[in-house]
mmCIF file of C-alpha atoms in Angstrom:
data_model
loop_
_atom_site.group_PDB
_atom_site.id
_atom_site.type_symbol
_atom_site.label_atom_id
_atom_site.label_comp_id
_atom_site.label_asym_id
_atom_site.label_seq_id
_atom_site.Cartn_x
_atom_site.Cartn_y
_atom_site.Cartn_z
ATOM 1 C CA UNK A 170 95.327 66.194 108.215
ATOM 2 C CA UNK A 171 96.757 62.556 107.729
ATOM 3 C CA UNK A 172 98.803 63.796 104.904
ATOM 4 C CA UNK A 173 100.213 66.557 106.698
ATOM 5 C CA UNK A 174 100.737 64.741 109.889
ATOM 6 C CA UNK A 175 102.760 61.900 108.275
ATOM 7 C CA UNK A 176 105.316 64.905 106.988
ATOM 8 C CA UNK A 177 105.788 65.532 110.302
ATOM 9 C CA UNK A 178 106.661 62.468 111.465
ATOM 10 C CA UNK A 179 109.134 62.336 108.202
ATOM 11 C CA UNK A 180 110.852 65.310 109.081
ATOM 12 C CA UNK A 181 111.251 64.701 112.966
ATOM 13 C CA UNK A 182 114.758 63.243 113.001
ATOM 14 C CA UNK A 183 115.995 66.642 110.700
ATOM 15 C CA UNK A 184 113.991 69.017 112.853
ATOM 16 C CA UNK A 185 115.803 67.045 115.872
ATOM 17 C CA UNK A 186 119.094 67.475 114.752
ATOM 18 C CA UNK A 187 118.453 71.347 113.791
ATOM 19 C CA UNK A 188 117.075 72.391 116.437
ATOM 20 C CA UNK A 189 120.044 70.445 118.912
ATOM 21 C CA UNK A 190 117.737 68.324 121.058
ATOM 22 C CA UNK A 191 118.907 65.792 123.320
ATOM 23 C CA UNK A 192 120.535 63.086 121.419
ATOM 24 C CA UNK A 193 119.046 60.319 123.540
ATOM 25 C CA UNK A 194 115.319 61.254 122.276
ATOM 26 C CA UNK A 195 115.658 61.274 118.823
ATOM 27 C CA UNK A 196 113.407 59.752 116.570
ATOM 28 C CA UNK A 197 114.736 57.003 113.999
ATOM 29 C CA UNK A 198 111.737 58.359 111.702
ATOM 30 C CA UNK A 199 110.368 56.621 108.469
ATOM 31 C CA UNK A 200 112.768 56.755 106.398
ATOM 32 C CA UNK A 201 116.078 57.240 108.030
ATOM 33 C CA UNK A 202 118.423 54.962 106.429
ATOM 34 C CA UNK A 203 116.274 53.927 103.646
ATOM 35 C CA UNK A 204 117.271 53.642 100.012
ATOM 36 C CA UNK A 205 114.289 55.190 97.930
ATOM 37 C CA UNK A 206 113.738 54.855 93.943
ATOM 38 C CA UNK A 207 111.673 57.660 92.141
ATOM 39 C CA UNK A 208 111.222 57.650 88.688
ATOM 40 C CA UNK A 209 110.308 61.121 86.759
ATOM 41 C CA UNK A 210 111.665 63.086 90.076
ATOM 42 C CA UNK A 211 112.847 65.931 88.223
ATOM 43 C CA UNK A 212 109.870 68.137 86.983
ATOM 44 C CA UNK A 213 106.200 68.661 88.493
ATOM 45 C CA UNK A 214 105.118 66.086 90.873
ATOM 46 C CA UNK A 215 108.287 64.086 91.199
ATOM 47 C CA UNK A 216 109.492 67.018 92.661
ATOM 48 C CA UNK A 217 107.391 67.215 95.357
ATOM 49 C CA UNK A 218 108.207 63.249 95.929
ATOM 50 C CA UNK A 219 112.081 63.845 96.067
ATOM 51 C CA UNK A 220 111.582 67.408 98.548
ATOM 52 C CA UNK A 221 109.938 65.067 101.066
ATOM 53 C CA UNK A 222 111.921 62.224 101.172
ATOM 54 C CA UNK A 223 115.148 64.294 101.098
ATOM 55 C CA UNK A 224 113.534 65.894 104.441
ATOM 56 C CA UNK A 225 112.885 62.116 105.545
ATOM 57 C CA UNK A 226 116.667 61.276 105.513
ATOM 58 C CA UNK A 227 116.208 58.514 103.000
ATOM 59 C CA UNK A 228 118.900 57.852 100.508
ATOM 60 C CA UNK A 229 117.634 58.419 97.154
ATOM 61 C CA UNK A 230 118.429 57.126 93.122
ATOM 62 C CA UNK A 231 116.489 59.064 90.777
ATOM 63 C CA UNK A 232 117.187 57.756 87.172
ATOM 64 C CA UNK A 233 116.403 60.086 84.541
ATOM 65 C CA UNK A 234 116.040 60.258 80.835
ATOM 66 C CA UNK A 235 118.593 62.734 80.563
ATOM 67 C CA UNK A 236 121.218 63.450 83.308
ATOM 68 C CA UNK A 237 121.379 67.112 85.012
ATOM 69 C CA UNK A 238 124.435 68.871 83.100
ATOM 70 C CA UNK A 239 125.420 69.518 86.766
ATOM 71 C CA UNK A 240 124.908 67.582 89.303
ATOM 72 C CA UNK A 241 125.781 69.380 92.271
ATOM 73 C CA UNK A 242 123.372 72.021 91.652
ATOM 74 C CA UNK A 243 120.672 69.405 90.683
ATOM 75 C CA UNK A 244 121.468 68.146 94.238
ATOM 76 C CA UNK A 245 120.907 71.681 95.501
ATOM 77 C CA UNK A 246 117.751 72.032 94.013
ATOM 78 C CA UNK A 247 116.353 69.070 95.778
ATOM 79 C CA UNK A 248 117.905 70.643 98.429
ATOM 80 C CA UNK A 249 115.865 74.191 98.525
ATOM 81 C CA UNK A 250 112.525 72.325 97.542
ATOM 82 C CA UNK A 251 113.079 69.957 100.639
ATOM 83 C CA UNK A 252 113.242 73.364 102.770
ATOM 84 C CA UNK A 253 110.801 74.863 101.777
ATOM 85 C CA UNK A 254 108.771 71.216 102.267
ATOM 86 C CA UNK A 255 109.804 71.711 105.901
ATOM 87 C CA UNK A 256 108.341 75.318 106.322
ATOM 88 C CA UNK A 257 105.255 74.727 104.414
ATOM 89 C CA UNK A 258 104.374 71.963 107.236
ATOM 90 C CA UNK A 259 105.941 72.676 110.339
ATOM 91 C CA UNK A 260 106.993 75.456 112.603
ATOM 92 C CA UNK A 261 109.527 74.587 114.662
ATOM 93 C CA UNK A 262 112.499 75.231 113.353
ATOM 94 C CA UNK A 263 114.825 77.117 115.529
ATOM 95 C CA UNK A 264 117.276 77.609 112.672
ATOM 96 C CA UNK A 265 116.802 78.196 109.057
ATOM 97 C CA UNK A 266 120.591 78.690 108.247
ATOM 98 C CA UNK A 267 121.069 75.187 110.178
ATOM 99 C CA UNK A 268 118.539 73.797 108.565
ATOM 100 C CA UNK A 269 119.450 74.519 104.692
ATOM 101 C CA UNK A 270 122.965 73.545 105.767
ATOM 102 C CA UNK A 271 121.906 70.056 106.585
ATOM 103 C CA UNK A 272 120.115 70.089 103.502
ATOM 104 C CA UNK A 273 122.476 70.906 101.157
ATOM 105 C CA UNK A 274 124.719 68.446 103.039
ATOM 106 C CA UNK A 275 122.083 65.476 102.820
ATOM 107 C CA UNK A 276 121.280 66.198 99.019
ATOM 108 C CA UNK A 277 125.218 65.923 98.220
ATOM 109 C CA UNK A 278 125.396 62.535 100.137
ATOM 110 C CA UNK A 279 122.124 61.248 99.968
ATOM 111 C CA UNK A 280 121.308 61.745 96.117
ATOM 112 C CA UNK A 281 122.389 59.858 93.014
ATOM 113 C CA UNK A 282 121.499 60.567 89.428
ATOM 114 C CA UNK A 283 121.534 57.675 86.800
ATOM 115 C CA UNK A 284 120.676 57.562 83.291
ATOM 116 C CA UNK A 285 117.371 55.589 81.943
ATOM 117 C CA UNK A 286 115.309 56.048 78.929
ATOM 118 C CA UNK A 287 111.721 54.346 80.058
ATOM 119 C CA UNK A 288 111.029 54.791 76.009
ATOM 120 C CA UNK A 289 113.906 51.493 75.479
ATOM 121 C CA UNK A 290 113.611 48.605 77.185
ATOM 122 C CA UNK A 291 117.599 48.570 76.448
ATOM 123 C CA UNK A 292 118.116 51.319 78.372
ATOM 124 C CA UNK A 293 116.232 49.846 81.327
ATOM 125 C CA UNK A 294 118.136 47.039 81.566
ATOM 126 C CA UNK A 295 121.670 48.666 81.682
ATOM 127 C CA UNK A 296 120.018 51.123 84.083
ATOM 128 C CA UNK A 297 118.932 48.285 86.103
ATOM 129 C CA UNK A 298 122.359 46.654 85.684
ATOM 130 C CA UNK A 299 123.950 49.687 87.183
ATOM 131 C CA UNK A 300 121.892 49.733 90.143
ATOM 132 C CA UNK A 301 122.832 46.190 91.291
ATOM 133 C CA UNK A 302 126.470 47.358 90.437
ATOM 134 C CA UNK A 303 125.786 50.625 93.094
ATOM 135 C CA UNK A 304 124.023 48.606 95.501
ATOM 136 C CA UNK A 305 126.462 45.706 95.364
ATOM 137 C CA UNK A 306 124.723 43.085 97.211
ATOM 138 C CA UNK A 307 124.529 45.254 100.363
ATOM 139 C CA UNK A 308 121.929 47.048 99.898
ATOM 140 C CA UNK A 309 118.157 46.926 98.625
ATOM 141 C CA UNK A 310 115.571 49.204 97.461
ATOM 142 C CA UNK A 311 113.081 49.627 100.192
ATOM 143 C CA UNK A 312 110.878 52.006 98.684
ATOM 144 C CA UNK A 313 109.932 52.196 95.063
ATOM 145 C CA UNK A 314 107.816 55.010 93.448
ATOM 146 C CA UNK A 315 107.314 54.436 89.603
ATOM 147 C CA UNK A 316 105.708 58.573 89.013
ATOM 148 C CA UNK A 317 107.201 58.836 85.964
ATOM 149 C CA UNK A 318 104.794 59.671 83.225
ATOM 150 C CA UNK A 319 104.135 61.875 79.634
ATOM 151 C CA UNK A 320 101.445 62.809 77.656
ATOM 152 C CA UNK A 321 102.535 62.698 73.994
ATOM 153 C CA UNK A 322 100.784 65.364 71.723
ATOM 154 C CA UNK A 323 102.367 63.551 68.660
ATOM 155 C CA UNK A 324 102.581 60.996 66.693
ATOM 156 C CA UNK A 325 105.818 59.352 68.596
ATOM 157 C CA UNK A 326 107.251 55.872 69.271
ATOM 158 C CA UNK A 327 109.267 54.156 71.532
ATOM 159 C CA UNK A 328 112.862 51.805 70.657
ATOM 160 C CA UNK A 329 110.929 49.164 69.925
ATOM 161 C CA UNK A 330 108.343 51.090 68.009
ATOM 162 C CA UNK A 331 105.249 51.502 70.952
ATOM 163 C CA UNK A 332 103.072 54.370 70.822
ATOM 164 C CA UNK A 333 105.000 56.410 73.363
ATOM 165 C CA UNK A 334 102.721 57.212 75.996
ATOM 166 C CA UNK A 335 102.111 53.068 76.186
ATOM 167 C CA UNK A 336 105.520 52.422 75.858
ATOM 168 C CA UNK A 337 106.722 54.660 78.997
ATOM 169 C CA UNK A 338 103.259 54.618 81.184
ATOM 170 C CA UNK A 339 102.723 51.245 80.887
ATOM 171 C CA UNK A 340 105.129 49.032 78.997
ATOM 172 C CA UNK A 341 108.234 50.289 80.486
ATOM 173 C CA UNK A 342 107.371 51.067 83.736
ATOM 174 C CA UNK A 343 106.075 47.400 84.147
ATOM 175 C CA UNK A 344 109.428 46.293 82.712
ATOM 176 C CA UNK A 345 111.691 47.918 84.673
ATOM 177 C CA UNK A 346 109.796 47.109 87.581
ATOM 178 C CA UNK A 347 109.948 43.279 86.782
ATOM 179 C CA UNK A 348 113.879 43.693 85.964
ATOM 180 C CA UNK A 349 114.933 45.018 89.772
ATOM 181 C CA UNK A 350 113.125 42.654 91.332
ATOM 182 C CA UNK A 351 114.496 39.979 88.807
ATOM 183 C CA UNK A 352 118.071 41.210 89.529
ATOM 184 C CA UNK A 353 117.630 41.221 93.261
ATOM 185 C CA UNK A 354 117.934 44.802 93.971
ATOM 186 C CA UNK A 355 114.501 45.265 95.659
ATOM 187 C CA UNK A 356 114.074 43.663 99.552
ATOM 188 C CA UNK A 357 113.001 40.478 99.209
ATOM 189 C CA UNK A 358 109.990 41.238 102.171
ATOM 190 C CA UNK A 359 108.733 44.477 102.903
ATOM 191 C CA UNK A 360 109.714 46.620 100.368
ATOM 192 C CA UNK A 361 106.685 48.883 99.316
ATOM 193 C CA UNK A 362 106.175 49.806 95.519
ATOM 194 C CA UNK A 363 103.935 52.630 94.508
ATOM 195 C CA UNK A 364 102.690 53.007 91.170
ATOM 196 C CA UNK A 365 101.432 56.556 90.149
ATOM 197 C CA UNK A 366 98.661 55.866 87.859
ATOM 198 C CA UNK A 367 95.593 58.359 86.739
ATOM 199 C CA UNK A 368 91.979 58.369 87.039
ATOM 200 C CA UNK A 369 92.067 59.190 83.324
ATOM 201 C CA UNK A 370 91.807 54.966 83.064
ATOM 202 C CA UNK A 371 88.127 55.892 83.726
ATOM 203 C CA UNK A 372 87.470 57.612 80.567
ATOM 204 C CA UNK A 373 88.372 54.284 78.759
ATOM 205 C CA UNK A 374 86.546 51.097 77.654
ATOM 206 C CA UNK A 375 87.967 48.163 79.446
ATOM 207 C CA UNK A 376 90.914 46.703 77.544
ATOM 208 C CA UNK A 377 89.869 43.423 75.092
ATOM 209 C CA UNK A 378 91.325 41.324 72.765
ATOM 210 C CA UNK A 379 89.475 43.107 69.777
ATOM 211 C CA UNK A 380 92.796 44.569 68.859
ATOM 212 C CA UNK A 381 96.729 43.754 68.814
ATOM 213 C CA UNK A 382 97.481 44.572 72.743
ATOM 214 C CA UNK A 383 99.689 48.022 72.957
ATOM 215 C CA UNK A 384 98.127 49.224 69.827
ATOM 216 C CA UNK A 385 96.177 52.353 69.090
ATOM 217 C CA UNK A 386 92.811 51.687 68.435
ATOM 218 C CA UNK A 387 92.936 54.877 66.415
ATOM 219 C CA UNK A 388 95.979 56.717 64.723
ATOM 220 C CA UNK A 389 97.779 58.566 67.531
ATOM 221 C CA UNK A 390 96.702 62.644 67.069
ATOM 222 C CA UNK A 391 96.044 65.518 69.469
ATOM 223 C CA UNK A 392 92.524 64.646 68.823
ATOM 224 C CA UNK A 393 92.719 61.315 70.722
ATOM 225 C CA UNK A 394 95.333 62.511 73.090
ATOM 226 C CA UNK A 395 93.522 61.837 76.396
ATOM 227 C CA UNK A 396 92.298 58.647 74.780
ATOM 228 C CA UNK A 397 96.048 56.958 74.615
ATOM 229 C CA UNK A 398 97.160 58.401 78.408
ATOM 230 C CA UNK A 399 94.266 56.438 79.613
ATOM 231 C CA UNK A 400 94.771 53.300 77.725
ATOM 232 C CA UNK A 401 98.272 53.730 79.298
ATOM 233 C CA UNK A 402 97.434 54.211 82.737
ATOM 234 C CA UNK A 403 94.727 51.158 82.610
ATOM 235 C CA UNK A 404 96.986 49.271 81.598
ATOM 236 C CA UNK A 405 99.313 49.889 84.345
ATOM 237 C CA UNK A 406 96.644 49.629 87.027
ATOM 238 C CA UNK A 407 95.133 46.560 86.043
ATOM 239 C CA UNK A 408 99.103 45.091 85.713
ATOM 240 C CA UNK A 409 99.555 46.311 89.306
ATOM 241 C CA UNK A 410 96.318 44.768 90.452
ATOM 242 C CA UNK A 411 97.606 41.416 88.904
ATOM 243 C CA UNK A 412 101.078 42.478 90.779
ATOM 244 C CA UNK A 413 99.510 42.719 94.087
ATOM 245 C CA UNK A 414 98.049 39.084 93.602
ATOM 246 C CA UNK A 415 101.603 37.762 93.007
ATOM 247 C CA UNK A 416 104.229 39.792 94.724
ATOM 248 C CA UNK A 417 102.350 38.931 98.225
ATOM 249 C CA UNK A 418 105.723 40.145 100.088
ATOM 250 C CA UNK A 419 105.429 43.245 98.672
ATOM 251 C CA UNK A 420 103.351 45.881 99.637
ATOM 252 C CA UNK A 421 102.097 47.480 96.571
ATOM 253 C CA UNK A 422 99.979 50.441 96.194
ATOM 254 C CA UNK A 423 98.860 52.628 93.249
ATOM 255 C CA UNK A 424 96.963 55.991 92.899
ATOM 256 C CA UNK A 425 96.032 59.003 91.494
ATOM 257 C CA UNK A 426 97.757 62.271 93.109
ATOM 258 C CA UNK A 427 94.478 64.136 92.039
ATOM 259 C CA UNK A 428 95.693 67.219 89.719
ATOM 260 C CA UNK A 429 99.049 68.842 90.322
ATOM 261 C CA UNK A 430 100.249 72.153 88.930
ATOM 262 C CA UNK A 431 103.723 70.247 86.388
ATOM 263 C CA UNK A 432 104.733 70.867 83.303
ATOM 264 C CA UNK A 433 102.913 67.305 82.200
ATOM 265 C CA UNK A 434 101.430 69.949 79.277
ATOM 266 C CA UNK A 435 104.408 70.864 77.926
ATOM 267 C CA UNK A 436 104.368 69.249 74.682
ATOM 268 C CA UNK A 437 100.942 71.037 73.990
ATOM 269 C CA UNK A 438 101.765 73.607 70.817
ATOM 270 C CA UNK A 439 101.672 77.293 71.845
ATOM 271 C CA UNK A 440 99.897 78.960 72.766
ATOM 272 C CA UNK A 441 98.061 75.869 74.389
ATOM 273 C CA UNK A 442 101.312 74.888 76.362
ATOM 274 C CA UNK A 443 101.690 78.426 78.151
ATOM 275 C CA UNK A 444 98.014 78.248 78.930
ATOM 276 C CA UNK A 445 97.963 75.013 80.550
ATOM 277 C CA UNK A 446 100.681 75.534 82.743
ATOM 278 C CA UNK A 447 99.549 78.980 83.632
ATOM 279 C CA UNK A 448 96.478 77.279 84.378
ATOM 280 C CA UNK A 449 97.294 74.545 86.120
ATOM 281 C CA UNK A 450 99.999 76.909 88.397
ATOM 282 C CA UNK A 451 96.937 78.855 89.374
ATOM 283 C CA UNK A 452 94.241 76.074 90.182
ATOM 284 C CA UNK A 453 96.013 72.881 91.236
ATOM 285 C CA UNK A 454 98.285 71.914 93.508
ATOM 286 C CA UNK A 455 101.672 72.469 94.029
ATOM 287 C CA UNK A 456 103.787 69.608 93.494
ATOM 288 C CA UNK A 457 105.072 69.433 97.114
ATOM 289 C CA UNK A 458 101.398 69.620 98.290
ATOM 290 C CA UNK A 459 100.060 66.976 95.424
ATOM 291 C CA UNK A 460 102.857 64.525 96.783
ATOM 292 C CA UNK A 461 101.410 64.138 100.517
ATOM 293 C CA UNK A 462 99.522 61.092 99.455
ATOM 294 C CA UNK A 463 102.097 59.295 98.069
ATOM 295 C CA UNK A 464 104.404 60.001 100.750
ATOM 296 C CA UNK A 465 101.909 58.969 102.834
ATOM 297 C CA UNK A 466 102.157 55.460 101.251
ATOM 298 C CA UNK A 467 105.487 55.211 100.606
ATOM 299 C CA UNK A 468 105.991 55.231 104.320
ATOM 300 C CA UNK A 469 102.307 53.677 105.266
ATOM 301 C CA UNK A 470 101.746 56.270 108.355
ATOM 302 C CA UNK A 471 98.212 55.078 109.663
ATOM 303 C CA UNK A 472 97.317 53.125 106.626
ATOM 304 C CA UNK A 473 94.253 51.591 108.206
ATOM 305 C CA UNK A 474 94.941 46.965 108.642
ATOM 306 C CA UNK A 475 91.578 46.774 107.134
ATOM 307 C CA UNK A 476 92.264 47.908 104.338
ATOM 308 C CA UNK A 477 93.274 45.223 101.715
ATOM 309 C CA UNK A 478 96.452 44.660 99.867
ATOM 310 C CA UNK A 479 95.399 45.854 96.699
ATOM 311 C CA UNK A 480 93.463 49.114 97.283
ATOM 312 C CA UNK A 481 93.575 51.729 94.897
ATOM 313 C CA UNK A 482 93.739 55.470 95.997
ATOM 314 C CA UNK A 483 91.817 58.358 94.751
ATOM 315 C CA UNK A 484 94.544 61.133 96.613
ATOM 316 C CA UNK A 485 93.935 60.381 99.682
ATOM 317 C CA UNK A 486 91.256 58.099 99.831
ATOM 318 C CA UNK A 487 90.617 54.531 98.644
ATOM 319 C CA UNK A 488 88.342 54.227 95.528
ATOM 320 C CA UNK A 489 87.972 50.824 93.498
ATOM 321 C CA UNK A 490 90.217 51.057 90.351
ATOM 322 C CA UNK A 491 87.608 51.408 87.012
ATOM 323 C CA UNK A 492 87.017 49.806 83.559
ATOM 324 C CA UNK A 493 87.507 46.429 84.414
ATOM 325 C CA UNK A 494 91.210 47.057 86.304
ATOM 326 C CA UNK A 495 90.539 45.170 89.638
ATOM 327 C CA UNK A 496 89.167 42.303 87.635
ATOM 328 C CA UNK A 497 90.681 38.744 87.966
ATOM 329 C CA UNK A 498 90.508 37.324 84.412
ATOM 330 C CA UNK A 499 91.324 41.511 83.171
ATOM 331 C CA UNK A 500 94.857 41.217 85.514
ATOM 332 C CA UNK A 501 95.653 38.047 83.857
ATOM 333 C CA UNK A 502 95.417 39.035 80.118
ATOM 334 C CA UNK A 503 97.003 41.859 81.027
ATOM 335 C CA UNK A 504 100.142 39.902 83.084
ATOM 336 C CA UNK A 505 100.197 37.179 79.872
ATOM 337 C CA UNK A 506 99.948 39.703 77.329
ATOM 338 C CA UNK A 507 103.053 42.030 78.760
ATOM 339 C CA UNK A 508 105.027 38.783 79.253
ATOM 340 C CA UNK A 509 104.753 38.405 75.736
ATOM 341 C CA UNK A 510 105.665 42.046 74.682
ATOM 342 C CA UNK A 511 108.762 41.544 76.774
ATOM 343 C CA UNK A 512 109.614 38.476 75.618
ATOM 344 C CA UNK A 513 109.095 39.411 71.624
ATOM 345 C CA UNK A 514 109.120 43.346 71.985
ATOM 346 C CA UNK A 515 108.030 44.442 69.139
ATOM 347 C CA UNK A 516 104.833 46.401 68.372
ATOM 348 C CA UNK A 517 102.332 45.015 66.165
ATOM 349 C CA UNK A 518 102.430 46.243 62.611
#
């Protein structure tokens, strides 16, 4: 398939250098070189995200919420999933001891870990302070992939007192996005963003100004659970629509990986938790599998020239975005309304 073909074409240079094949015909490959931010890389589908572009060659940050306690065997970890990325979708390799050892080599140059909370727009900007410090001018991003994502059981709130799954799905993915390219860290042309959003944004009424933007219609419960994550993720996709519009140098994408087999459940109570993951481990995709689309994207291998700027993906293929998302006046309440939430952000009593 597409999907599988344009992980072969990411892995080339690696399977080149394994297998020791003339220097001269070497391919540069997608991603060689590149600097590639993931957010949520280290459970469920960002995992399948970072095993990929590890295999690529790229040179990855992955800020997360809480640091690994160690590092090098976070690195590792990458490392192993990246390998067994490569043997899921080719089968050429002449070595596998070669192979692991340039993996484990790439993950201890090629990764860095920082710290960011999406839940505080606080922590966002010093996050987003430290990457211009690690870049230092020299570099850019070239590839971001906002994944990052939660589905709050509770009651919960963000710094600045959000209801959490609009805070971190929408609000402060949208900010931190803004804040890179505000601080110069993303390329200024050609830089490709990809926005992981949900077709859960279909099971929700288009977004009005009947109530305060951000805020629950309803008081946040298990009950309504489903209810918030796709107020969340319309929000986001009608933002990036708006996105798309302005950031014309930018190639900007969004969709929905379909379902994936992650621990996205695992604030469910028990015995609800241990069944949905069981569940989902059984009938959906792994997350190495589930992340062929977006690497797909993130490296636009046959993306067809017809297709326009703003297309929305369904997996693999496009599908118009729902409830109102793709809408011209919808993108620009949406783009006025976060402007104000960032400017002023508080929630609404």
């Amino acid at each position: 398939t597409l999907m599988q073909d344009a992980a072969t074409a990411v892995y080339k240079p690696l399977i080149h250098a394994v297998n020791n094949d003339d220097e001269s015909t070497v391919p540069d490959g997608p991603l060689v070189g590149r600097t590639v931010l993931v957010t949520g890389s280290n459970r469920g589908l960002g995992s399948g995200i970072v095993a990929h572009l590890l295999a690529g060659g790229a040179r990855l940050i992955l800020p997360c919420r809480n640091l690994p306690t160690d590092i090098p065997e976070a690195q590792k970890k990458i490392g192993i999933n990246a390998f067994r990325a490569i043997k899921e979708y080719t089968n050429n390799i002449d070595n596998d001891n070669e192979l692991i050892s340039m993996l484990y080599n790439l993950s201890k140059k090629n990764i860095l870990f920082i710290q960011m909370d999406l839940a505080s727009l606080n922590s966002i900007q010093t996050a987003v302070d430290n990457i211009q410090t690690i870049l230092n001018k020299k570099n850019k991003i070239d590839i971001l992939i906002n994944n990052a994502g939660l589905i709050p059981i509770r009651d919960e709130k963000t710094a600045e007192g959000f209801e959490l799954s609009f805070g971190v799905n929408f609000l402060g993915t949208a900010a931190f996005t803004k804040s890179l390219k505000e601080a110069g860290t993303l390329r200024d042309t050609g830089s490709t963003i990809v926005m992981v959003t949900s077709e859960a944004h279909r099971l929700v009424s288009p977004i009005d100004d009947q109530t305060p933007f951000g805020t629950p219609a309803k008081t946040p419960s298990f009950s309504n659970v489903m209810e918030r994550y796709g107020y969340s993720k319309l929000a986001l996709l009608t933002w990036t629509y708006e996105l798309q519009r302005k950031w014309k140098d930018h190639k900007i994408y969004s969709i929905c990986p379909g379902p994936v087999a992650s621990e996205i459940a695992r604030d469910a109570p028990w015995p609800l938790k241990d069944f949905a993951v069981t569940l989902m481990s059984l009938l959906f995709p792994s997350p190495v599998e589930a992340a062929l689309p977006i690497l797909r994207l993130a490296v636009e291998y046959q993306i067809p020239k017809d297709y326009a700027d703003g297309i929305h993906y369904h997996m693999g293929q496009p599908r118009e975005g729902g409830a109102g998302s793709s809408e011209l006046e919808s993108g620009k309440w949406i783009w006025e309304k976060t402007e104000e939430l960032l400017l002023t952000p508080r929630a609404a009593p």
